[in-house]
mmCIF file of C-alpha atoms and ligand atoms in Angstrom:
data_model
loop_
_atom_site.group_PDB
_atom_site.id
_atom_site.type_symbol
_atom_site.label_atom_id
_atom_site.label_comp_id
_atom_site.label_asym_id
_atom_site.label_seq_id
_atom_site.Cartn_x
_atom_site.Cartn_y
_atom_site.Cartn_z
ATOM 1 C CA UNK A 623 -133.331 -7.427 -42.609
ATOM 2 C CA UNK A 624 -133.036 -4.257 -40.518
ATOM 3 C CA UNK A 625 -131.471 -1.017 -41.684
ATOM 4 C CA UNK A 626 -130.398 1.533 -39.086
ATOM 5 C CA UNK A 627 -131.441 5.006 -40.342
ATOM 6 C CA UNK A 628 -129.731 8.113 -38.935
ATOM 7 C CA UNK A 629 -131.059 11.314 -40.557
ATOM 8 C CA UNK A 630 -128.787 13.521 -38.385
ATOM 9 C CA UNK A 631 -128.542 17.305 -38.726
ATOM 10 C CA UNK A 632 -129.367 20.094 -41.185
ATOM 11 C CA UNK A 633 -130.353 18.900 -44.613
ATOM 12 C CA UNK A 634 -129.726 15.324 -43.484
ATOM 13 C CA UNK A 635 -133.277 15.094 -42.222
ATOM 14 C CA UNK A 636 -134.788 16.696 -45.361
ATOM 15 C CA UNK A 637 -132.987 14.477 -47.845
ATOM 16 C CA UNK A 638 -133.646 11.391 -45.696
ATOM 17 C CA UNK A 639 -137.422 12.127 -45.711
ATOM 18 C CA UNK A 640 -137.351 12.342 -49.464
ATOM 19 C CA UNK A 641 -135.358 9.095 -49.757
ATOM 20 C CA UNK A 642 -137.680 7.194 -47.431
ATOM 21 C CA UNK A 643 -140.571 8.093 -49.799
ATOM 22 C CA UNK A 644 -138.773 6.203 -52.542
ATOM 23 C CA UNK A 645 -137.577 3.298 -50.358
ATOM 24 C CA UNK A 646 -141.026 2.734 -48.888
ATOM 25 C CA UNK A 647 -142.539 2.621 -52.369
ATOM 26 C CA UNK A 648 -140.226 -0.265 -53.260
ATOM 27 C CA UNK A 649 -141.704 -2.405 -50.506
ATOM 28 C CA UNK A 650 -138.677 -4.721 -50.194
ATOM 29 C CA UNK A 651 -139.504 -6.077 -46.775
ATOM 30 C CA UNK A 652 -136.582 -4.122 -45.261
ATOM 31 C CA UNK A 653 -137.239 -2.762 -41.775
ATOM 32 C CA UNK A 654 -136.073 0.776 -41.197
ATOM 33 C CA UNK A 655 -135.222 1.709 -37.576
ATOM 34 C CA UNK A 656 -134.614 5.368 -36.884
ATOM 35 C CA UNK A 657 -131.928 6.616 -34.444
ATOM 36 C CA UNK A 658 -130.501 9.968 -33.457
ATOM 37 C CA UNK A 659 -126.938 11.299 -33.782
ATOM 38 C CA UNK A 660 -125.315 14.673 -34.426
ATOM 39 C CA UNK A 661 -125.457 18.200 -33.026
ATOM 40 C CA UNK A 662 -129.036 17.862 -31.796
ATOM 41 C CA UNK A 663 -128.316 14.578 -30.078
ATOM 42 C CA UNK A 664 -125.337 16.222 -28.402
ATOM 43 C CA UNK A 665 -127.586 18.960 -27.000
ATOM 44 C CA UNK A 666 -130.285 16.482 -25.922
ATOM 45 C CA UNK A 667 -128.163 13.657 -24.462
ATOM 46 C CA UNK A 668 -124.727 15.166 -24.017
ATOM 47 C CA UNK A 669 -123.381 12.713 -26.605
ATOM 48 C CA UNK A 670 -123.283 13.313 -30.357
ATOM 49 C CA UNK A 671 -123.319 9.539 -30.909
ATOM 50 C CA UNK A 672 -125.628 8.207 -28.187
ATOM 51 C CA UNK A 673 -124.843 4.697 -26.898
ATOM 52 C CA UNK A 674 -128.213 3.448 -28.094
ATOM 53 C CA UNK A 675 -127.398 4.519 -31.680
ATOM 54 C CA UNK A 676 -123.947 2.979 -31.630
ATOM 55 C CA UNK A 677 -125.317 -0.262 -30.206
ATOM 56 C CA UNK A 678 -128.027 -0.396 -32.927
ATOM 57 C CA UNK A 679 -125.317 0.075 -35.567
ATOM 58 C CA UNK A 680 -123.243 -2.715 -34.001
ATOM 59 C CA UNK A 681 -126.266 -5.093 -33.835
ATOM 60 C CA UNK A 682 -127.094 -4.593 -37.498
ATOM 61 C CA UNK A 683 -124.832 -4.554 -40.460
ATOM 62 C CA UNK A 684 -126.268 -1.748 -42.606
ATOM 63 C CA UNK A 685 -126.581 1.946 -41.722
ATOM 64 C CA UNK A 686 -128.189 4.679 -43.861
ATOM 65 C CA UNK A 687 -126.836 8.021 -42.689
ATOM 66 C CA UNK A 688 -127.886 11.573 -43.586
ATOM 67 C CA UNK A 689 -125.461 14.204 -42.300
ATOM 68 C CA UNK A 690 -123.823 15.416 -39.133
ATOM 69 C CA UNK A 691 -123.021 19.103 -38.490
ATOM 70 C CA UNK A 692 -120.335 20.435 -36.171
ATOM 71 C CA UNK A 693 -120.143 17.091 -34.432
ATOM 72 C CA UNK A 694 -119.235 15.145 -37.616
ATOM 73 C CA UNK A 695 -115.879 14.028 -36.216
ATOM 74 C CA UNK A 696 -117.628 12.454 -33.201
ATOM 75 C CA UNK A 697 -120.363 10.890 -35.276
ATOM 76 C CA UNK A 698 -119.593 9.770 -38.779
ATOM 77 C CA UNK A 699 -115.805 9.737 -38.541
ATOM 78 C CA UNK A 700 -116.128 7.767 -35.298
ATOM 79 C CA UNK A 701 -118.724 5.412 -36.787
ATOM 80 C CA UNK A 702 -116.491 4.621 -39.726
ATOM 81 C CA UNK A 703 -113.673 3.749 -37.327
ATOM 82 C CA UNK A 704 -115.845 1.835 -34.803
ATOM 83 C CA UNK A 705 -117.439 -0.259 -37.549
ATOM 84 C CA UNK A 706 -114.117 -0.620 -39.419
ATOM 85 C CA UNK A 707 -115.696 0.457 -42.688
ATOM 86 C CA UNK A 708 -112.287 0.960 -44.218
ATOM 87 C CA UNK A 709 -113.254 1.793 -47.802
ATOM 88 C CA UNK A 710 -115.091 4.970 -48.690
ATOM 89 C CA UNK A 711 -116.428 4.603 -52.226
ATOM 90 C CA UNK A 712 -117.376 7.910 -53.826
ATOM 91 C CA UNK A 713 -118.484 7.645 -57.470
ATOM 92 C CA UNK A 714 -118.559 10.802 -59.596
ATOM 93 C CA UNK A 715 -120.859 10.057 -62.504
ATOM 94 C CA UNK A 716 -122.393 12.692 -64.781
ATOM 95 C CA UNK A 717 -126.144 12.120 -64.750
ATOM 96 C CA UNK A 718 -128.243 12.483 -67.905
ATOM 97 C CA UNK A 719 -129.772 15.947 -67.972
ATOM 98 C CA UNK A 720 -127.432 17.564 -65.449
ATOM 99 C CA UNK A 721 -125.562 20.514 -66.934
ATOM 100 C CA UNK A 722 -122.025 19.986 -65.699
ATOM 101 C CA UNK A 723 -118.419 20.620 -66.562
ATOM 102 C CA UNK A 724 -117.740 17.077 -67.833
ATOM 103 C CA UNK A 725 -120.683 15.281 -69.425
ATOM 104 C CA UNK A 726 -120.196 11.514 -69.621
ATOM 105 C CA UNK A 727 -117.613 11.461 -66.841
ATOM 106 C CA UNK A 728 -117.695 8.273 -64.761
ATOM 107 C CA UNK A 729 -114.959 7.801 -62.227
ATOM 108 C CA UNK A 730 -114.827 6.574 -58.655
ATOM 109 C CA UNK A 731 -112.744 7.705 -55.691
ATOM 110 C CA UNK A 732 -111.763 5.028 -53.223
ATOM 111 C CA UNK A 733 -110.716 6.694 -50.000
ATOM 112 C CA UNK A 734 -109.005 4.965 -47.053
ATOM 113 C CA UNK A 735 -111.397 5.539 -44.184
ATOM 114 C CA UNK A 736 -109.799 4.591 -40.886
ATOM 115 C CA UNK A 737 -106.497 6.383 -40.457
ATOM 116 C CA UNK A 738 -104.388 9.340 -41.672
ATOM 117 C CA UNK A 739 -104.938 12.766 -40.034
ATOM 118 C CA UNK A 740 -108.591 11.811 -39.300
ATOM 119 C CA UNK A 741 -107.469 9.456 -36.577
ATOM 120 C CA UNK A 742 -108.066 12.372 -34.206
ATOM 121 C CA UNK A 743 -104.599 12.379 -32.656
ATOM 122 C CA UNK A 744 -104.355 16.116 -32.054
ATOM 123 C CA UNK A 745 -102.617 17.790 -29.121
ATOM 124 C CA UNK A 746 -102.100 21.286 -27.821
ATOM 125 C CA UNK A 747 -98.620 22.230 -26.738
ATOM 126 C CA UNK A 748 -98.680 25.711 -25.220
ATOM 127 C CA UNK A 749 -99.203 27.960 -28.230
ATOM 128 C CA UNK A 750 -98.916 25.186 -30.821
ATOM 129 C CA UNK A 751 -101.005 22.246 -31.893
ATOM 130 C CA UNK A 752 -99.775 18.935 -33.283
ATOM 131 C CA UNK A 753 -101.625 16.355 -35.306
ATOM 132 C CA UNK A 754 -100.305 12.892 -35.914
ATOM 133 C CA UNK A 755 -100.767 11.290 -39.327
ATOM 134 C CA UNK A 756 -101.005 7.522 -39.100
ATOM 135 C CA UNK A 757 -100.517 5.430 -42.224
ATOM 136 C CA UNK A 758 -100.081 1.685 -41.873
ATOM 137 C CA UNK A 759 -98.937 -0.865 -44.444
ATOM 138 C CA UNK A 760 -101.913 -3.082 -43.529
ATOM 139 C CA UNK A 761 -104.593 -0.449 -44.135
ATOM 140 C CA UNK A 762 -102.844 0.827 -47.274
ATOM 141 C CA UNK A 763 -102.611 -2.613 -48.875
ATOM 142 C CA UNK A 764 -106.222 -3.322 -47.838
ATOM 143 C CA UNK A 765 -107.523 -0.170 -49.516
ATOM 144 C CA UNK A 766 -105.379 -0.679 -52.624
ATOM 145 C CA UNK A 767 -106.678 -4.218 -52.998
ATOM 146 C CA UNK A 768 -110.239 -2.947 -52.517
ATOM 147 C CA UNK A 769 -109.710 -0.435 -55.320
ATOM 148 C CA UNK A 770 -108.335 -3.028 -57.726
ATOM 149 C CA UNK A 771 -111.145 -5.490 -56.844
ATOM 150 C CA UNK A 772 -113.712 -2.735 -57.464
ATOM 151 C CA UNK A 773 -112.075 -1.980 -60.821
ATOM 152 C CA UNK A 774 -112.247 -5.683 -61.742
ATOM 153 C CA UNK A 775 -115.855 -6.032 -60.635
ATOM 154 C CA UNK A 776 -117.005 -2.907 -62.492
ATOM 155 C CA UNK A 777 -114.916 -3.612 -65.596
ATOM 156 C CA UNK A 778 -112.823 -0.492 -65.088
ATOM 157 C CA UNK A 779 -109.449 -0.236 -66.772
ATOM 158 C CA UNK A 780 -107.189 1.861 -64.584
ATOM 159 C CA UNK A 781 -106.335 2.538 -60.934
ATOM 160 C CA UNK A 782 -104.533 5.767 -60.045
ATOM 161 C CA UNK A 783 -102.954 6.254 -56.660
ATOM 162 C CA UNK A 784 -102.789 9.831 -55.319
ATOM 163 C CA UNK A 785 -100.234 10.712 -52.613
ATOM 164 C CA UNK A 786 -97.498 13.202 -51.750
ATOM 165 C CA UNK A 787 -94.574 10.822 -51.215
ATOM 166 C CA UNK A 788 -91.986 13.378 -52.302
ATOM 167 C CA UNK A 789 -92.801 15.483 -49.183
ATOM 168 C CA UNK A 790 -94.388 13.087 -46.704
ATOM 169 C CA UNK A 791 -91.740 10.499 -47.371
ATOM 170 C CA UNK A 792 -92.615 8.087 -44.569
ATOM 171 C CA UNK A 793 -96.425 8.128 -44.468
ATOM 172 C CA UNK A 794 -97.151 8.599 -48.135
ATOM 173 C CA UNK A 795 -94.097 6.467 -48.834
ATOM 174 C CA UNK A 796 -95.755 3.467 -47.181
ATOM 175 C CA UNK A 797 -99.026 4.137 -49.023
ATOM 176 C CA UNK A 798 -97.228 4.390 -52.368
ATOM 177 C CA UNK A 799 -95.287 1.161 -51.794
ATOM 178 C CA UNK A 800 -98.446 -0.669 -50.785
ATOM 179 C CA UNK A 801 -100.280 0.442 -53.945
ATOM 180 C CA UNK A 802 -97.358 -0.591 -56.159
ATOM 181 C CA UNK A 803 -97.142 -4.008 -54.473
ATOM 182 C CA UNK A 804 -100.870 -4.704 -54.820
ATOM 183 C CA UNK A 805 -100.879 -3.464 -58.449
ATOM 184 C CA UNK A 806 -98.498 -6.286 -59.367
ATOM 185 C CA UNK A 807 -101.289 -8.795 -58.600
ATOM 186 C CA UNK A 808 -103.565 -7.177 -61.231
ATOM 187 C CA UNK A 809 -101.775 -7.374 -64.534
ATOM 188 C CA UNK A 810 -104.999 -6.684 -66.537
ATOM 189 C CA UNK A 811 -105.577 -3.322 -64.889
ATOM 190 C CA UNK A 812 -103.358 -0.321 -65.646
ATOM 191 C CA UNK A 813 -101.796 1.356 -62.619
ATOM 192 C CA UNK A 814 -100.343 4.827 -62.369
ATOM 193 C CA UNK A 815 -99.798 7.464 -59.699
ATOM 194 C CA UNK A 816 -99.705 11.253 -59.304
ATOM 195 C CA UNK A 817 -98.850 13.650 -56.568
ATOM 196 C CA UNK A 818 -102.071 14.908 -55.085
ATOM 197 C CA UNK A 819 -101.525 18.546 -56.138
ATOM 198 C CA UNK A 820 -100.813 17.709 -59.761
ATOM 199 C CA UNK A 821 -103.757 15.337 -59.748
ATOM 200 C CA UNK A 822 -106.101 18.196 -58.751
ATOM 201 C CA UNK A 823 -104.905 20.150 -61.820
ATOM 202 C CA UNK A 824 -105.332 17.155 -64.115
ATOM 203 C CA UNK A 825 -108.782 16.492 -62.658
ATOM 204 C CA UNK A 826 -109.915 20.000 -63.465
ATOM 205 C CA UNK A 827 -108.319 20.070 -66.924
ATOM 206 C CA UNK A 828 -109.052 16.553 -68.163
ATOM 207 C CA UNK A 829 -110.747 14.192 -65.702
ATOM 208 C CA UNK A 830 -111.432 11.633 -68.407
ATOM 209 C CA UNK A 831 -107.942 10.295 -67.903
ATOM 210 C CA UNK A 832 -109.048 8.924 -64.486
ATOM 211 C CA UNK A 833 -111.040 5.765 -63.819
ATOM 212 C CA UNK A 834 -110.550 4.533 -60.220
ATOM 213 C CA UNK A 835 -108.707 6.800 -57.841
ATOM 214 C CA UNK A 836 -107.256 5.372 -54.635
ATOM 215 C CA UNK A 837 -105.956 7.660 -51.907
ATOM 216 C CA UNK A 838 -105.494 8.300 -48.185
ATOM 217 C CA UNK A 839 -108.243 9.596 -45.907
ATOM 218 C CA UNK A 840 -107.850 13.376 -45.964
ATOM 219 C CA UNK A 841 -106.761 13.604 -49.625
ATOM 220 C CA UNK A 842 -109.802 11.440 -50.473
ATOM 221 C CA UNK A 843 -112.164 13.678 -48.552
ATOM 222 C CA UNK A 844 -110.946 16.766 -50.420
ATOM 223 C CA UNK A 845 -110.542 15.255 -53.857
ATOM 224 C CA UNK A 846 -114.056 13.658 -53.780
ATOM 225 C CA UNK A 847 -115.638 17.070 -53.253
ATOM 226 C CA UNK A 848 -113.643 18.230 -56.250
ATOM 227 C CA UNK A 849 -114.792 15.286 -58.369
ATOM 228 C CA UNK A 850 -118.402 15.901 -57.242
ATOM 229 C CA UNK A 851 -117.980 19.426 -58.583
ATOM 230 C CA UNK A 852 -116.951 18.094 -61.969
ATOM 231 C CA UNK A 853 -120.284 16.339 -62.466
ATOM 232 C CA UNK A 854 -122.749 18.844 -60.997
ATOM 233 C CA UNK A 855 -121.989 19.281 -57.307
ATOM 234 C CA UNK A 856 -122.602 17.803 -53.891
ATOM 235 C CA UNK A 857 -126.332 17.556 -54.519
ATOM 236 C CA UNK A 858 -125.790 14.524 -56.642
ATOM 237 C CA UNK A 859 -122.767 12.821 -55.048
ATOM 238 C CA UNK A 860 -123.431 9.528 -53.220
ATOM 239 C CA UNK A 861 -121.056 7.414 -51.134
ATOM 240 C CA UNK A 862 -120.674 4.099 -49.317
ATOM 241 C CA UNK A 863 -118.402 3.119 -46.441
ATOM 242 C CA UNK A 864 -117.659 -0.547 -46.775
ATOM 243 C CA UNK A 865 -116.003 -2.906 -44.345
ATOM 244 C CA UNK A 866 -115.858 -6.687 -43.906
ATOM 245 C CA UNK A 867 -118.817 -6.800 -41.534
ATOM 246 C CA UNK A 868 -120.565 -3.403 -41.712
ATOM 247 C CA UNK A 869 -121.556 -0.876 -44.368
ATOM 248 C CA UNK A 870 -122.565 2.746 -43.826
ATOM 249 C CA UNK A 871 -124.216 4.593 -46.709
ATOM 250 C CA UNK A 872 -124.056 8.398 -46.622
ATOM 251 C CA UNK A 873 -124.006 11.184 -49.216
ATOM 252 C CA UNK A 874 -120.702 13.042 -49.775
ATOM 253 C CA UNK A 875 -122.293 16.277 -48.546
ATOM 254 C CA UNK A 876 -122.650 17.333 -44.926
ATOM 255 C CA UNK A 877 -125.361 19.190 -43.055
ATOM 256 C CA UNK A 878 -125.203 22.271 -45.359
ATOM 257 C CA UNK A 879 -126.571 24.675 -42.729
ATOM 258 C CA UNK A 880 -126.648 27.507 -45.292
ATOM 259 C CA UNK A 881 -129.602 25.871 -47.019
ATOM 260 C CA UNK A 882 -131.067 23.768 -44.186
ATOM 261 C CA UNK A 883 -134.701 24.490 -43.302
ATOM 262 C CA UNK A 884 -135.395 26.112 -46.678
ATOM 263 C CA UNK A 885 -136.604 22.872 -48.229
ATOM 264 C CA UNK A 886 -134.336 23.311 -51.277
ATOM 265 C CA UNK A 887 -131.706 20.609 -50.702
ATOM 266 C CA UNK A 888 -131.263 18.219 -53.565
ATOM 267 C CA UNK A 889 -132.105 14.697 -52.364
ATOM 268 C CA UNK A 890 -130.461 13.065 -55.388
ATOM 269 C CA UNK A 891 -127.185 12.349 -53.551
ATOM 270 C CA UNK A 892 -129.108 10.699 -50.701
ATOM 271 C CA UNK A 893 -131.338 8.730 -53.091
ATOM 272 C CA UNK A 894 -128.291 7.525 -55.085
ATOM 273 C CA UNK A 895 -126.676 6.618 -51.772
ATOM 274 C CA UNK A 896 -129.728 4.471 -50.958
ATOM 275 C CA UNK A 897 -129.285 2.876 -54.417
ATOM 276 C CA UNK A 898 -125.711 1.940 -53.437
ATOM 277 C CA UNK A 899 -127.206 0.346 -50.312
ATOM 278 C CA UNK A 900 -129.771 -1.540 -52.379
ATOM 279 C CA UNK A 901 -127.029 -2.820 -54.674
ATOM 280 C CA UNK A 902 -124.976 -3.894 -51.655
ATOM 281 C CA UNK A 903 -127.999 -5.856 -50.372
ATOM 282 C CA UNK A 904 -128.489 -7.560 -53.732
ATOM 283 C CA UNK A 905 -131.463 -5.464 -54.924
ATOM 284 C CA UNK A 906 -129.706 -4.614 -58.158
ATOM 285 C CA UNK A 907 -132.811 -4.307 -60.358
ATOM 286 C CA UNK A 908 -134.539 -2.063 -57.844
ATOM 287 C CA UNK A 909 -131.527 0.183 -57.621
ATOM 288 C CA UNK A 910 -131.435 0.468 -61.421
ATOM 289 C CA UNK A 911 -135.155 1.356 -61.469
ATOM 290 C CA UNK A 912 -134.709 4.132 -58.955
ATOM 291 C CA UNK A 913 -131.657 5.536 -60.815
ATOM 292 C CA UNK A 914 -133.580 5.490 -64.069
ATOM 293 C CA UNK A 915 -136.548 7.371 -62.450
ATOM 294 C CA UNK A 916 -134.131 9.903 -61.038
ATOM 295 C CA UNK A 917 -132.354 10.494 -64.346
ATOM 296 C CA UNK A 918 -135.607 10.742 -66.256
ATOM 297 C CA UNK A 919 -136.983 13.300 -63.784
ATOM 298 C CA UNK A 920 -133.784 15.389 -64.057
ATOM 299 C CA UNK A 921 -133.645 15.039 -67.820
ATOM 300 C CA UNK A 922 -137.236 16.295 -68.081
ATOM 301 C CA UNK A 923 -136.030 19.562 -66.552
ATOM 302 C CA UNK A 924 -137.543 19.005 -63.110
ATOM 303 C CA UNK A 925 -134.733 19.770 -60.682
ATOM 304 C CA UNK A 926 -133.830 21.504 -57.419
ATOM 305 C CA UNK A 927 -132.207 24.991 -57.444
ATOM 306 C CA UNK A 928 -128.606 23.700 -57.220
ATOM 307 C CA UNK A 929 -129.106 22.163 -60.686
ATOM 308 C CA UNK A 930 -130.788 25.271 -62.078
ATOM 309 C CA UNK A 931 -134.405 24.253 -61.392
ATOM 310 C CA UNK A 932 -136.981 25.582 -58.957
ATOM 311 C CA UNK A 933 -138.435 22.485 -57.316
ATOM 312 C CA UNK A 934 -138.319 22.078 -53.578
ATOM 313 C CA UNK A 935 -136.943 18.879 -52.068
ATOM 314 C CA UNK A 936 -140.375 17.349 -51.435
ATOM 315 C CA UNK A 937 -141.741 18.156 -54.836
ATOM 316 C CA UNK A 938 -138.718 16.820 -56.658
ATOM 317 C CA UNK A 939 -138.942 13.575 -54.631
ATOM 318 C CA UNK A 940 -142.603 13.304 -55.579
ATOM 319 C CA UNK A 941 -141.734 13.648 -59.236
ATOM 320 C CA UNK A 942 -139.202 10.841 -58.894
ATOM 321 C CA UNK A 943 -141.817 8.764 -57.114
ATOM 322 C CA UNK A 944 -144.277 9.395 -59.939
ATOM 323 C CA UNK A 945 -141.703 8.165 -62.527
ATOM 324 C CA UNK A 946 -140.977 5.122 -60.353
ATOM 325 C CA UNK A 947 -144.670 4.251 -60.210
ATOM 326 C CA UNK A 948 -145.018 4.615 -63.986
ATOM 327 C CA UNK A 949 -142.061 2.266 -64.609
ATOM 328 C CA UNK A 950 -142.955 -1.196 -65.915
HETATM 329 P P1 ATP B 1639 -118.860 18.466 -44.463
HETATM 330 O O1 ATP B 1639 -117.521 18.995 -44.028
HETATM 331 O O2 ATP B 1639 -119.560 17.690 -43.348
HETATM 332 O O3 ATP B 1639 -118.801 17.684 -45.726
HETATM 333 P P2 ATP B 1639 -119.543 21.159 -45.284
HETATM 334 O O4 ATP B 1639 -119.883 22.098 -44.192
HETATM 335 O O5 ATP B 1639 -118.275 21.198 -45.987
HETATM 336 O O6 ATP B 1639 -119.826 19.668 -44.716
HETATM 337 P P3 ATP B 1639 -121.538 20.500 -47.119
HETATM 338 O O7 ATP B 1639 -122.738 20.246 -46.314
HETATM 339 O O8 ATP B 1639 -120.813 19.318 -47.588
HETATM 340 O O9 ATP B 1639 -120.619 21.451 -46.287
HETATM 341 O O10 ATP B 1639 -121.933 21.382 -48.327
HETATM 342 C C1 ATP B 1639 -121.195 22.424 -48.912
HETATM 343 C C2 ATP B 1639 -122.133 23.296 -49.725
HETATM 344 O O11 ATP B 1639 -122.646 22.566 -50.871
HETATM 345 C C3 ATP B 1639 -123.377 23.636 -48.913
HETATM 346 O O12 ATP B 1639 -123.130 24.787 -48.200
HETATM 347 C C4 ATP B 1639 -124.481 23.776 -49.964
HETATM 348 O O13 ATP B 1639 -124.519 25.032 -50.453
HETATM 349 C C5 ATP B 1639 -124.046 22.784 -51.043
HETATM 350 N N1 ATP B 1639 -124.752 21.508 -50.905
HETATM 351 C C6 ATP B 1639 -124.382 20.426 -50.228
HETATM 352 N N2 ATP B 1639 -125.275 19.472 -50.301
HETATM 353 C C7 ATP B 1639 -126.282 19.923 -51.077
HETATM 354 C C8 ATP B 1639 -127.541 19.369 -51.496
HETATM 355 N N3 ATP B 1639 -127.917 18.120 -51.205
HETATM 356 N N4 ATP B 1639 -128.319 20.142 -52.281
HETATM 357 C C9 ATP B 1639 -127.927 21.362 -52.624
HETATM 358 N N5 ATP B 1639 -126.795 21.948 -52.253
HETATM 359 C C10 ATP B 1639 -125.955 21.241 -51.494
#
């Protein structure tokens, strides 16, 4: 089985190096093929997503992605659309040992990944600019069903839809109707909904009332950074883009140019992202082992600066590797 690996820009490369240390140790017989994409690829080839990279993604079904910088819209947003990975799954789980606002929190944001304002339909009209928000019944029902199925599979109790149907009556209206319709097929799972603005307040004040959140593309992008902040920040927030044929695994964070090149990025988000990939490929036990090694390392006080420690990316990864090797 081949995995297409795209480290990308900024800290993408640094956290990918750290993650490959761990993946190579597992020796699962997976073949990792490296490809370029992002700002540097744009400079080098004139294309942020070179044809060779896109073709490699199309030939294989699993992509492990680091980060794209200024060219993110032409790389990761395009890849999600090209490969029809319609569900962006972004868990926010408080890890043992991480000092955070909400210990014990364990929720997951399911974000529609193919439409909304991220469709890229933007136009300039003299001194104005216009963006078109596309919301379809098909994609809304598909993402709602995905969220309920995920809840069922993970034994979660509640799905909450976030929208702004009182203002965006047509687009959010369709999304709300689709969620309500799908909810009727899942009598064992509670369903409720909030307007996105109120939900942000509730999330900050008492996030424990949420379990699975389902929302549209841009709201999902914003709210998943917020939920990452509730459990310790972007340094520990993984994500998966899932479709019927393809899956792209990438951390919630981007290229983080403010810390790139300093060797201080936290690779936990990328390593947990790789764990989501392992789970997807059926390596459930291996994923659990890596997560345990990560949590034990963090709980022992060995962390990167974003979590209050002083370890550099490489040294932190080596500590996780050590724990992994010690595991029975
Ligand atoms: P994007 O829009 O592509 O998500 P962004 O420019 O909003 O990217 P991010 O890269 O997501 O920015 O990160 C925002 C900030 O969070 C960074 O500037 C950095 O300080 C911090 N951050 C992100 N990822 C990490 C990480 N892995 N380790 C430590 N700090 C991080």
